[in-house]
């Protein structure tokens, strides 16, 4: 670990940010971070309504495939719905400065999200064998887990 590491920056974009524009900006920032030309950052934003499709996404899972734009992504997972008032936090960090341990990084990120949710009185949890942060929703005679991050 690098004791001389600079603090992580924060940025928030007002209004809606087009998904393709965001991806290009993140790729450029990640390259600049890797080259030592820019600092690490967490970027908060909202997208217009769309789905992103991870590598496990199956087209047959979309009930109304033509309703919203779908963007293919190299990330893991299936489909994720993005829309206004559903904020996204894109984390651009240099894992070389964090021990190059992606599993540990994901666990640390999950813990950070759970702590942030507590401030809003939302109980986030990790689930054995599942990546991400989950919240339990209950109603009369039912309960289910929803992935929140």
Tab-separated table of C-alpha atoms in Angstrom:
chain	number	residue	atom	x	y	z
A	1	UNK	CA	0.000	0.000	0.000
A	2	UNK	CA	1.131	3.514	-0.758
A	3	UNK	CA	1.168	5.772	2.307
A	4	UNK	CA	1.620	8.810	0.001
A	5	UNK	CA	-1.638	8.171	-1.832
A	6	UNK	CA	-3.734	11.283	-2.465
A	7	UNK	CA	-7.296	11.494	-1.098
A	8	UNK	CA	-9.993	10.155	-3.388
A	9	UNK	CA	-11.803	12.928	-5.240
A	10	UNK	CA	-15.556	13.249	-5.568
A	11	UNK	CA	-17.508	14.624	-8.506
A	12	UNK	CA	-21.247	14.972	-9.092
A	13	UNK	CA	-22.819	15.735	-12.440
A	14	UNK	CA	-26.055	17.718	-12.479
A	15	UNK	CA	-28.794	16.548	-14.788
A	16	UNK	CA	-28.649	13.357	-16.808
A	17	UNK	CA	-25.447	11.961	-18.295
A	18	UNK	CA	-25.705	9.839	-21.434
A	19	UNK	CA	-24.392	6.336	-20.759
A	20	UNK	CA	-21.997	6.269	-23.729
A	21	UNK	CA	-20.616	9.667	-22.727
A	22	UNK	CA	-20.053	8.401	-19.183
A	23	UNK	CA	-18.254	5.266	-20.400
A	24	UNK	CA	-15.904	7.302	-22.595
A	25	UNK	CA	-15.169	9.711	-19.732
A	26	UNK	CA	-14.491	6.817	-17.341
A	27	UNK	CA	-12.192	5.061	-19.806
A	28	UNK	CA	-10.222	8.279	-20.285
A	29	UNK	CA	-10.001	8.890	-16.528
A	30	UNK	CA	-8.954	5.276	-15.840
A	31	UNK	CA	-6.180	5.576	-18.437
A	32	UNK	CA	-5.037	8.859	-16.882
A	33	UNK	CA	-5.063	7.308	-13.384
A	34	UNK	CA	-3.030	4.342	-14.649
A	35	UNK	CA	-0.529	6.740	-16.246
A	36	UNK	CA	-0.235	8.746	-13.032
A	37	UNK	CA	-1.745	11.809	-14.724
A	38	UNK	CA	-4.990	12.027	-12.713
A	39	UNK	CA	-6.209	11.236	-9.241
A	40	UNK	CA	-8.693	8.614	-8.148
A	41	UNK	CA	-12.314	9.668	-8.118
A	42	UNK	CA	-15.871	8.635	-7.276
A	43	UNK	CA	-18.318	10.072	-9.802
A	44	UNK	CA	-21.994	10.454	-8.864
A	45	UNK	CA	-24.515	10.835	-11.677
A	46	UNK	CA	-27.847	9.794	-13.135
A	47	UNK	CA	-28.583	8.326	-16.568
A	48	UNK	CA	-31.623	8.631	-18.833
A	49	UNK	CA	-33.774	5.456	-18.774
A	50	UNK	CA	-31.850	2.469	-20.170
A	51	UNK	CA	-30.649	-1.045	-19.473
A	52	UNK	CA	-27.042	-2.102	-19.286
A	53	UNK	CA	-26.396	-5.743	-20.116
A	54	UNK	CA	-23.551	-7.521	-18.366
A	55	UNK	CA	-21.834	-10.591	-19.749
A	56	UNK	CA	-24.473	-12.917	-18.220
A	57	UNK	CA	-27.464	-11.035	-19.688
A	58	UNK	CA	-29.838	-13.077	-21.838
A	59	UNK	CA	-31.972	-11.207	-24.358
A	60	UNK	CA	-34.917	-13.502	-23.564
A	61	UNK	CA	-35.001	-12.073	-20.022
A	62	UNK	CA	-36.264	-8.690	-21.266
A	63	UNK	CA	-40.057	-8.681	-21.257
A	64	UNK	CA	-40.319	-5.705	-23.630
A	65	UNK	CA	-36.976	-5.625	-25.506
A	66	UNK	CA	-37.727	-2.558	-27.633
A	67	UNK	CA	-38.957	-0.352	-24.802
A	68	UNK	CA	-35.594	1.037	-23.668
A	69	UNK	CA	-32.102	1.300	-25.098
A	70	UNK	CA	-29.795	-1.556	-24.112
A	71	UNK	CA	-26.038	-1.074	-23.815
A	72	UNK	CA	-23.778	-4.120	-23.774
A	73	UNK	CA	-21.090	-3.985	-21.118
A	74	UNK	CA	-18.041	-6.066	-20.237
A	75	UNK	CA	-19.023	-5.988	-16.559
A	76	UNK	CA	-20.331	-9.053	-14.795
A	77	UNK	CA	-23.967	-9.679	-14.111
A	78	UNK	CA	-27.150	-9.503	-16.087
A	79	UNK	CA	-29.397	-6.521	-16.811
A	80	UNK	CA	-29.362	-3.339	-14.740
A	81	UNK	CA	-32.011	-0.652	-15.082
A	82	UNK	CA	-30.807	2.966	-14.926
A	83	UNK	CA	-33.084	5.989	-14.757
A	84	UNK	CA	-33.344	9.487	-13.342
A	85	UNK	CA	-33.532	9.516	-9.541
A	86	UNK	CA	-31.542	6.272	-9.414
A	87	UNK	CA	-28.077	7.639	-8.650
A	88	UNK	CA	-25.008	5.752	-9.802
A	89	UNK	CA	-21.585	5.956	-8.177
A	90	UNK	CA	-18.747	5.093	-10.542
A	91	UNK	CA	-15.590	4.300	-8.580
A	92	UNK	CA	-12.315	4.854	-10.424
A	93	UNK	CA	-9.442	3.724	-8.237
A	94	UNK	CA	-5.935	2.441	-8.831
A	95	UNK	CA	-5.916	-1.134	-7.532
A	96	UNK	CA	-2.136	-1.204	-7.873
A	97	UNK	CA	-2.157	1.090	-4.841
A	98	UNK	CA	-4.551	-1.233	-2.995
A	99	UNK	CA	-2.661	-4.517	-3.095
A	100	UNK	CA	-4.008	-5.676	-6.493
A	101	UNK	CA	-6.622	-7.776	-4.723
A	102	UNK	CA	-9.915	-7.405	-6.585
A	103	UNK	CA	-11.790	-9.733	-4.200
A	104	UNK	CA	-10.704	-7.655	-1.218
A	105	UNK	CA	-11.527	-4.438	-3.072
A	106	UNK	CA	-15.082	-5.650	-3.806
A	107	UNK	CA	-15.537	-6.692	-0.151
A	108	UNK	CA	-14.267	-3.278	1.003
A	109	UNK	CA	-16.602	-1.532	-1.446
A	110	UNK	CA	-19.556	-3.595	-0.201
A	111	UNK	CA	-18.708	-2.623	3.402
A	112	UNK	CA	-18.479	1.055	2.390
A	113	UNK	CA	-21.906	0.881	0.701
A	114	UNK	CA	-23.460	-0.838	3.731
A	115	UNK	CA	-22.079	1.899	6.002
A	116	UNK	CA	-23.442	4.597	3.673
A	117	UNK	CA	-26.878	2.950	3.608
A	118	UNK	CA	-26.960	2.915	7.427
A	119	UNK	CA	-26.928	6.728	7.349
A	120	UNK	CA	-30.275	6.510	5.525
A	121	UNK	CA	-31.610	3.870	7.946
A	122	UNK	CA	-31.436	1.199	5.211
A	123	UNK	CA	-30.022	-2.172	6.219
A	124	UNK	CA	-27.760	-3.470	3.479
A	125	UNK	CA	-26.230	-6.932	3.710
A	126	UNK	CA	-23.957	-9.249	1.784
A	127	UNK	CA	-25.241	-12.713	0.898
A	128	UNK	CA	-23.135	-15.861	0.850
A	129	UNK	CA	-22.225	-16.771	-2.724
A	130	UNK	CA	-23.650	-13.530	-4.187
A	131	UNK	CA	-21.788	-10.389	-5.194
A	132	UNK	CA	-23.147	-7.014	-4.159
A	133	UNK	CA	-25.202	-5.455	-1.415
A	134	UNK	CA	-28.739	-6.649	-0.794
A	135	UNK	CA	-31.746	-5.305	1.096
A	136	UNK	CA	-34.591	-7.437	2.381
A	137	UNK	CA	-38.111	-6.288	1.586
A	138	UNK	CA	-41.087	-7.723	3.443
A	139	UNK	CA	-44.815	-7.588	3.077
A	140	UNK	CA	-47.746	-9.554	4.460
A	141	UNK	CA	-46.749	-13.174	3.893
A	142	UNK	CA	-43.727	-12.479	1.685
A	143	UNK	CA	-40.097	-11.442	1.811
A	144	UNK	CA	-37.484	-11.071	-0.874
A	145	UNK	CA	-33.955	-9.809	-1.411
A	146	UNK	CA	-33.334	-6.948	-3.813
A	147	UNK	CA	-29.871	-6.000	-4.998
A	148	UNK	CA	-29.210	-2.362	-4.188
A	149	UNK	CA	-25.571	-2.178	-5.269
